[in-house]
Amino acid sequence: MAITVVGSVAFDTVETPAGRRERCLAGAATYFSLSASFFTDVRVIAVVGDDFGPEQQKVFDARKVDTTGIQHRPGKSFFWQGSYMENLNEAKTINTELNVFAGFEPSIPASYSDSEYLFLANIDPVLQRRVREAMPTAKLVGGDTMNYWIKDHKPALLEVLKGLDVLLINDTETRMLTGARSIALAAGKIFELGPKILVVKRGEYGATAFFAPKRPDGAERMAHRAFHVPALPLEEVVDPTGAGDSFAGGFFGYLASQKELTPKSFRYAMFYGSVMGSFVVERFGTDRLQELTREEIDHRFKLFRELTHLD
Ligand code: AMP
């Protein structure tokens, strides 16, 4: 089953304790689609400028990602500059240039309309909502956001949440969005806003999913419906950028490759998400995803099983 993703296709300059990389191909939708492409067909909606040429296109083509929905506009692509010098788990934004994203009017190619899965990657919530409304038949809708939108664009973001099944955000964003003291408390608050599943990404500590209680009275205790996956303890994280989006790509890509969505498939999706996040951080930008093979993914999945198996 196919997934459509809307989000940034960008150039990033990043600085980490392992070095610095100037203007590498990046963006939330790029990381998501490359990651998900190992599991299912992926279609992208985004806008790029004239700095996006054949070299960048080749990266999507090599993974057979459908880029019909990427608009080309005069000007520069979205640009983000971040630093991880103080904290490898959280990026410090140095500079954001919207460039061609400033006037972006997403339009959905007719060939995308049968996508059963939709992912609203980190982008202006007004645009996320527009794409959500244009694809009302999607079977499972996921979304991400970041501190910037939570702080200054909350009303628009709350509208987006109403149309989401799964929200994937990091722990700081979870607390910021809900004001809750713990992520378990935050989960309850988020279920009241729309999503039925909350996946909290916690950097080197892995990720925790919370599933909304089936009974409306909430009688079932939340802790019984949580599931945790670790991150792989890596000796060196070269560049954490894209870990969250690659996690989301593995998570949704795996789900879309399944005939049926069961509690078990969501638990497996958490593991595949963590597997994909563990690869992307090994090299700068999308380098690792570009050379990755399905065999390596399967091998690492086994490693994750060993990491968590009790007997
Ligand atoms: P993450 O997976 O959270 O590390 O996402 C990293 C990607 O998000 C980078 O490649 C950036 O280009 C992109 N990004 C950063 N800020 C924004 C923003 N305000 N809107 C859309 N994309 C962004």
CSV table of C-alpha atoms and ligand atoms in Angstrom, one decimal:
chain,number,residue,atom,x,y,z
A,1,MET,CA,0.0,0.0,0.0
A,2,ALA,CA,1.3,3.5,-0.8
A,3,ILE,CA,2.1,6.3,1.5
A,4,THR,CA,1.9,10.0,0.6
A,5,VAL,CA,4.1,12.3,2.7
A,6,VAL,CA,4.0,16.1,2.7
A,7,GLY,CA,6.9,18.0,4.3
A,8,SER,CA,10.1,19.8,3.7
A,9,VAL,CA,12.6,18.9,1.1
A,10,ALA,CA,15.6,21.0,2.1
A,11,PHE,CA,19.3,21.7,2.2
A,12,ASP,CA,20.8,21.6,5.7
A,13,THR,CA,24.0,22.8,7.2
A,14,VAL,CA,24.8,20.9,10.4
A,15,GLU,CA,27.5,21.0,13.0
A,16,THR,CA,28.0,18.0,15.3
A,17,PRO,CA,31.0,16.9,17.5
A,18,ALA,CA,31.9,14.7,14.5
A,19,GLY,CA,32.3,17.6,12.1
A,20,ARG,CA,30.4,19.9,9.8
A,21,ARG,CA,28.5,19.4,6.6
A,22,GLU,CA,27.4,22.3,4.3
A,23,ARG,CA,24.1,22.3,2.4
A,24,CYS,CA,23.4,18.6,2.2
A,25,LEU,CA,20.1,17.2,0.8
A,26,ALA,CA,17.8,16.9,3.8
A,27,GLY,CA,14.3,17.9,5.0
A,28,ALA,CA,11.7,15.9,6.9
A,29,ALA,CA,9.9,14.6,3.8
A,30,THR,CA,13.3,13.5,2.3
A,31,TYR,CA,14.3,11.4,5.4
A,32,PHE,CA,10.8,10.0,5.8
A,33,SER,CA,10.5,8.9,2.1
A,34,LEU,CA,13.9,7.4,1.8
A,35,SER,CA,13.4,5.4,5.0
A,36,ALA,CA,9.8,4.3,4.1
A,37,SER,CA,10.9,3.3,0.6
A,38,PHE,CA,12.5,0.2,2.0
A,39,PHE,CA,9.1,-1.1,2.9
A,40,THR,CA,6.5,0.3,0.5
A,41,ASP,CA,5.7,2.7,-2.3
A,42,VAL,CA,6.2,6.4,-1.3
A,43,ARG,CA,4.9,9.6,-2.9
A,44,VAL,CA,6.1,13.0,-1.9
A,45,ILE,CA,4.4,16.4,-1.8
A,46,ALA,CA,6.8,19.3,-1.4
A,47,VAL,CA,8.3,22.4,-3.1
A,48,VAL,CA,12.0,22.9,-4.2
A,49,GLY,CA,13.9,25.7,-5.8
A,50,ASP,CA,16.4,25.8,-8.6
A,51,ASP,CA,19.2,24.6,-6.4
A,52,PHE,CA,17.4,21.2,-6.5
A,53,GLY,CA,18.9,19.6,-9.6
A,54,PRO,CA,19.5,16.2,-11.2
A,55,GLU,CA,21.9,15.2,-8.4
A,56,GLN,CA,19.2,15.5,-5.8
A,57,GLN,CA,16.5,14.0,-8.0
A,58,LYS,CA,18.8,10.9,-8.4
A,59,VAL,CA,18.6,10.3,-4.7
A,60,PHE,CA,14.8,9.9,-4.8
A,61,ASP,CA,14.9,8.0,-8.1
A,62,ALA,CA,17.4,5.5,-6.8
A,63,ARG,CA,14.8,4.5,-4.1
A,64,LYS,CA,11.9,4.6,-6.6
A,65,VAL,CA,10.2,7.4,-4.6
A,66,ASP,CA,7.4,9.1,-6.6
A,67,THR,CA,8.2,12.8,-6.9
A,68,THR,CA,5.4,13.8,-9.2
A,69,GLY,CA,4.1,16.0,-6.3
A,70,ILE,CA,7.3,17.9,-5.9
A,71,GLN,CA,6.8,21.4,-7.3
A,72,HIS,CA,9.8,23.3,-8.8
A,73,ARG,CA,9.8,27.0,-8.3
A,74,PRO,CA,12.3,29.8,-9.1
A,75,GLY,CA,14.4,30.6,-6.0
A,76,LYS,CA,16.1,28.6,-3.3
A,77,SER,CA,14.9,25.5,-1.5
A,78,PHE,CA,14.1,25.5,2.2
A,79,PHE,CA,17.3,25.9,4.2
A,80,TRP,CA,17.9,24.8,7.8
A,81,GLN,CA,21.1,25.2,9.9
A,82,GLY,CA,21.4,23.3,13.1
A,83,SER,CA,24.0,22.5,15.8
A,84,TYR,CA,24.3,19.5,18.1
A,85,MET,CA,27.4,20.7,19.9
A,86,GLU,CA,25.6,21.1,23.2
A,87,ASN,CA,23.2,18.2,23.1
A,88,LEU,CA,23.3,15.3,20.6
A,89,ASN,CA,19.6,14.5,21.5
A,90,GLU,CA,18.2,17.9,20.5
A,91,ALA,CA,19.1,20.2,17.6
A,92,LYS,CA,19.7,23.9,18.3
A,93,THR,CA,18.3,25.8,15.3
A,94,ILE,CA,20.8,28.4,14.1
A,95,ASN,CA,18.9,29.5,11.0
A,96,THR,CA,15.8,28.7,9.1
A,97,GLU,CA,15.1,30.1,5.6
A,98,LEU,CA,11.7,29.2,4.2
A,99,ASN,CA,12.6,30.4,0.7
A,100,VAL,CA,10.2,28.7,-1.8
A,101,PHE,CA,8.2,27.2,1.0
A,102,ALA,CA,6.9,30.6,1.9
A,103,GLY,CA,4.5,30.6,-1.0
A,104,PHE,CA,3.9,26.9,-1.1
A,105,GLU,CA,0.4,25.8,-2.2
A,106,PRO,CA,0.4,22.0,-1.9
A,107,SER,CA,-1.5,20.3,-4.7
A,108,ILE,CA,-2.1,16.6,-4.8
A,109,PRO,CA,-1.5,14.7,-8.1
A,110,ALA,CA,-4.4,12.6,-9.1
A,111,SER,CA,-2.1,9.6,-9.1
A,112,TYR,CA,-1.6,10.0,-5.3
A,113,SER,CA,-5.3,10.0,-4.4
A,114,ASP,CA,-5.6,6.3,-3.7
A,115,SER,CA,-2.8,6.4,-1.0
A,116,GLU,CA,-4.0,4.5,2.0
A,117,TYR,CA,-1.4,6.0,4.3
A,118,LEU,CA,-0.7,9.7,4.8
A,119,PHE,CA,2.1,11.3,6.8
A,120,LEU,CA,2.1,15.0,7.6
A,121,ALA,CA,5.8,15.6,8.3
A,122,ASN,CA,7.0,18.7,10.1
A,123,ILE,CA,5.8,21.7,8.2
A,124,ASP,CA,3.4,24.7,8.7
A,125,PRO,CA,0.2,23.2,10.3
A,126,VAL,CA,-1.9,25.2,7.9
A,127,LEU,CA,-0.4,23.2,5.0
A,128,GLN,CA,-0.6,19.9,6.9
A,129,ARG,CA,-4.4,20.5,7.4
A,130,ARG,CA,-4.9,21.4,3.7
A,131,VAL,CA,-3.3,18.1,2.6
A,132,ARG,CA,-5.2,16.2,5.2
A,133,GLU,CA,-8.5,17.6,4.0
A,134,ALA,CA,-7.6,16.9,0.4
A,135,MET,CA,-7.1,13.2,1.2
A,136,PRO,CA,-10.1,12.3,3.3
A,137,THR,CA,-10.0,8.5,2.4
A,138,ALA,CA,-6.6,7.8,3.9
A,139,LYS,CA,-6.8,4.8,6.2
A,140,LEU,CA,-4.1,5.8,8.7
A,141,VAL,CA,-2.9,9.4,9.1
A,142,GLY,CA,0.3,10.2,11.0
A,143,GLY,CA,1.9,13.5,11.8
A,144,ASP,CA,4.9,15.3,13.4
A,145,THR,CA,5.5,18.8,14.5
A,146,MET,CA,8.2,20.8,16.3
A,147,ASN,CA,8.6,23.4,19.1
A,148,TYR,CA,8.4,26.3,16.6
A,149,TRP,CA,4.8,25.4,15.6
A,150,ILE,CA,3.7,24.5,19.1
A,151,LYS,CA,4.9,27.8,20.5
A,152,ASP,CA,3.6,30.2,17.9
A,153,HIS,CA,1.0,28.4,15.8
A,154,LYS,CA,-0.9,26.4,18.4
A,155,PRO,CA,-4.5,27.0,17.2
A,156,ALA,CA,-3.6,25.8,13.6
A,157,LEU,CA,-1.8,22.8,15.1
A,158,LEU,CA,-4.8,21.8,17.2
A,159,GLU,CA,-6.9,21.7,14.1
A,160,VAL,CA,-4.3,19.3,12.5
A,161,LEU,CA,-4.4,17.0,15.6
A,162,LYS,CA,-8.1,16.5,15.1
A,163,GLY,CA,-7.4,14.7,11.8
A,164,LEU,CA,-4.5,12.5,13.1
A,165,ASP,CA,-4.6,8.8,14.1
A,166,VAL,CA,-0.9,8.8,15.2
A,167,LEU,CA,1.2,11.7,16.5
A,168,LEU,CA,4.9,11.2,16.6
A,169,ILE,CA,6.8,13.9,18.5
A,170,ASN,CA,9.8,14.1,20.8
A,171,ASP,CA,9.6,14.2,24.6
A,172,THR,CA,10.3,17.9,24.9
A,173,GLU,CA,7.6,18.7,22.4
A,174,THR,CA,5.2,16.3,24.2
A,175,ARG,CA,5.5,18.3,27.4
A,176,MET,CA,5.4,21.6,25.6
A,177,LEU,CA,2.2,20.7,23.7
A,178,THR,CA,0.4,19.5,26.8
A,179,GLY,CA,2.0,21.1,29.8
A,180,ALA,CA,2.0,17.6,31.4
A,181,ARG,CA,4.6,16.6,34.0
A,182,SER,CA,5.1,13.1,32.5
A,183,ILE,CA,4.7,11.6,29.1
A,184,ALA,CA,2.1,9.1,30.4
A,185,LEU,CA,0.0,12.1,31.6
A,186,ALA,CA,0.6,13.9,28.3
A,187,ALA,CA,-0.7,10.8,26.4
A,188,GLY,CA,-4.1,11.1,28.0
A,189,LYS,CA,-4.3,14.8,27.1
A,190,ILE,CA,-3.2,14.1,23.5
A,191,PHE,CA,-5.9,11.4,23.1
A,192,GLU,CA,-8.5,14.1,23.9
A,193,LEU,CA,-7.2,16.2,21.0
A,194,GLY,CA,-7.6,13.6,18.3
A,195,PRO,CA,-4.8,11.0,17.9
A,196,LYS,CA,-5.4,7.5,19.2
A,197,ILE,CA,-1.7,6.7,19.3
A,198,LEU,CA,1.1,8.8,20.6
A,199,VAL,CA,4.7,7.9,19.8
A,200,VAL,CA,7.2,9.8,21.9
A,201,LYS,CA,10.7,9.8,20.4
A,202,ARG,CA,13.4,10.0,23.0
A,203,GLY,CA,16.7,10.2,21.1
A,204,GLU,CA,19.3,7.8,22.5
A,205,TYR,CA,16.7,6.4,24.9
A,206,GLY,CA,14.5,5.0,22.3
A,207,ALA,CA,10.8,5.7,21.8
A,208,THR,CA,7.5,4.9,23.7
A,209,ALA,CA,4.1,4.4,22.2
A,210,PHE,CA,0.9,5.0,24.1
A,211,PHE,CA,-2.3,3.5,22.8
A,212,ALA,CA,-5.6,5.1,23.7
A,213,PRO,CA,-7.8,3.0,26.0
A,214,LYS,CA,-10.6,1.3,24.1
A,215,ARG,CA,-13.2,2.0,26.7
A,216,PRO,CA,-14.4,5.6,26.7
A,217,ASP,CA,-14.3,5.8,30.5
A,218,GLY,CA,-10.6,5.2,30.4
A,219,ALA,CA,-10.9,2.5,33.0
A,220,GLU,CA,-8.0,0.6,31.6
A,221,ARG,CA,-4.8,2.0,33.0
A,222,MET,CA,-2.6,3.9,30.5
A,223,ALA,CA,0.6,2.1,31.6
A,224,HIS,CA,-0.9,-1.2,30.5
A,225,ARG,CA,-1.2,0.2,27.0
A,226,ALA,CA,2.3,1.5,26.6
A,227,PHE,CA,5.1,-0.1,24.5
A,228,HIS,CA,8.8,0.9,24.6
A,229,VAL,CA,11.5,0.3,22.1
A,230,PRO,CA,15.2,1.1,22.9
A,231,ALA,CA,17.6,2.9,20.5
A,232,LEU,CA,20.7,1.0,19.5
A,233,PRO,CA,23.6,2.0,21.8
A,234,LEU,CA,26.0,3.4,19.2
A,235,GLU,CA,29.5,4.3,20.0
A,236,GLU,CA,29.4,7.4,17.8
A,237,VAL,CA,26.4,9.4,16.5
A,238,VAL,CA,27.8,11.3,13.6
A,239,ASP,CA,24.7,13.4,12.8
A,240,PRO,CA,21.3,13.0,14.6
A,241,THR,CA,19.4,15.0,12.0
A,242,GLY,CA,16.6,13.0,10.4
A,243,ALA,CA,16.5,10.4,13.1
A,244,GLY,CA,12.9,11.3,14.0
A,245,ASP,CA,11.7,11.3,10.3
A,246,SER,CA,13.6,8.1,9.5
A,247,PHE,CA,11.9,6.5,12.6
A,248,ALA,CA,8.5,7.7,11.2
A,249,GLY,CA,9.4,6.3,7.8
A,250,GLY,CA,10.3,2.9,9.2
A,251,PHE,CA,7.2,2.9,11.4
A,252,PHE,CA,4.7,3.9,8.7
A,253,GLY,CA,6.5,2.1,5.9
A,254,TYR,CA,6.3,-1.2,7.8
A,255,LEU,CA,2.6,-0.7,8.7
A,256,ALA,CA,1.8,0.0,5.1
A,257,SER,CA,3.5,-3.2,4.0
A,258,GLN,CA,1.2,-5.2,6.3
A,259,LYS,CA,-2.2,-6.8,5.2
A,260,GLU,CA,-3.8,-6.0,8.6
A,261,LEU,CA,-3.1,-3.6,11.4
A,262,THR,CA,-3.0,-5.4,14.7
A,263,PRO,CA,-1.5,-4.5,18.1
A,264,LYS,CA,1.4,-6.7,17.1
A,265,SER,CA,2.1,-4.9,13.8
A,266,PHE,CA,2.3,-1.6,15.8
A,267,ARG,CA,4.9,-3.1,18.1
A,268,TYR,CA,6.9,-4.3,15.1
A,269,ALA,CA,6.5,-0.9,13.5
A,270,MET,CA,8.1,0.6,16.6
A,271,PHE,CA,11.1,-1.7,16.2
A,272,TYR,CA,11.5,-0.9,12.5
A,273,GLY,CA,11.3,2.8,13.3
A,274,SER,CA,14.1,2.5,15.8
A,275,VAL,CA,16.1,0.4,13.3
A,276,MET,CA,15.8,3.1,10.6
A,277,GLY,CA,16.7,5.8,13.1
A,278,SER,CA,19.8,3.9,14.2
A,279,PHE,CA,21.1,3.8,10.6
A,280,VAL,CA,20.6,7.5,9.6
A,281,VAL,CA,22.7,8.9,12.5
A,282,GLU,CA,25.8,6.9,11.5
A,283,ARG,CA,26.7,9.3,8.7
A,284,PHE,CA,25.9,12.9,7.7
A,285,GLY,CA,22.6,13.8,6.0
A,286,THR,CA,21.0,11.0,4.0
A,287,ASP,CA,24.4,9.3,3.2
A,288,ARG,CA,23.6,6.2,5.1
A,289,LEU,CA,20.1,5.8,3.8
A,290,GLN,CA,21.4,6.1,0.3
A,291,GLU,CA,23.7,3.1,0.6
A,292,LEU,CA,21.5,1.0,2.9
A,293,THR,CA,20.2,-2.4,1.9
A,294,ARG,CA,17.2,-4.4,3.0
A,295,GLU,CA,19.5,-7.2,4.2
A,296,GLU,CA,21.2,-4.7,6.6
A,297,ILE,CA,17.8,-3.7,7.9
A,298,ASP,CA,16.8,-7.3,8.6
A,299,HIS,CA,20.1,-8.0,10.2
A,300,ARG,CA,19.7,-5.0,12.5
A,301,PHE,CA,16.2,-5.9,13.4
A,302,LYS,CA,17.6,-9.2,14.7
A,303,LEU,CA,20.1,-7.2,16.8
A,304,PHE,CA,17.2,-5.2,18.3
A,305,ARG,CA,15.5,-8.5,19.2
A,306,GLU,CA,18.6,-9.7,21.0
A,307,LEU,CA,18.9,-6.4,22.8
A,308,THR,CA,15.5,-6.7,24.3
A,309,HIS,CA,15.0,-10.5,24.6
A,310,LEU,CA,14.8,-11.7,28.2
A,311,ASP,CA,15.2,-15.5,27.8
B,1,AMP,P1,14.4,15.6,12.5
B,1,AMP,O1,14.0,14.2,12.0
B,1,AMP,O2,13.5,16.1,13.6
B,1,AMP,O3,15.9,15.6,12.9
B,1,AMP,O4,14.2,16.6,11.3
B,1,AMP,C1,15.3,17.2,10.6
B,1,AMP,C2,14.8,17.9,9.3
B,1,AMP,O5,13.8,18.8,9.6
B,1,AMP,C3,16.0,18.7,8.7
B,1,AMP,O6,16.5,18.0,7.6
B,1,AMP,C4,15.4,20.1,8.4
B,1,AMP,O7,15.6,20.4,7.1
B,1,AMP,C5,13.9,19.9,8.7
B,1,AMP,N1,13.4,21.1,9.4
B,1,AMP,C6,13.9,21.8,10.4
B,1,AMP,N2,13.1,22.9,10.7
B,1,AMP,C7,12.0,22.8,10.0
B,1,AMP,C8,10.7,23.5,9.8
B,1,AMP,N3,10.5,24.6,10.6
B,1,AMP,N4,9.8,23.1,8.9
B,1,AMP,C9,10.1,22.1,8.2
B,1,AMP,N5,11.2,21.3,8.2
B,1,AMP,C10,12.2,21.6,9.1
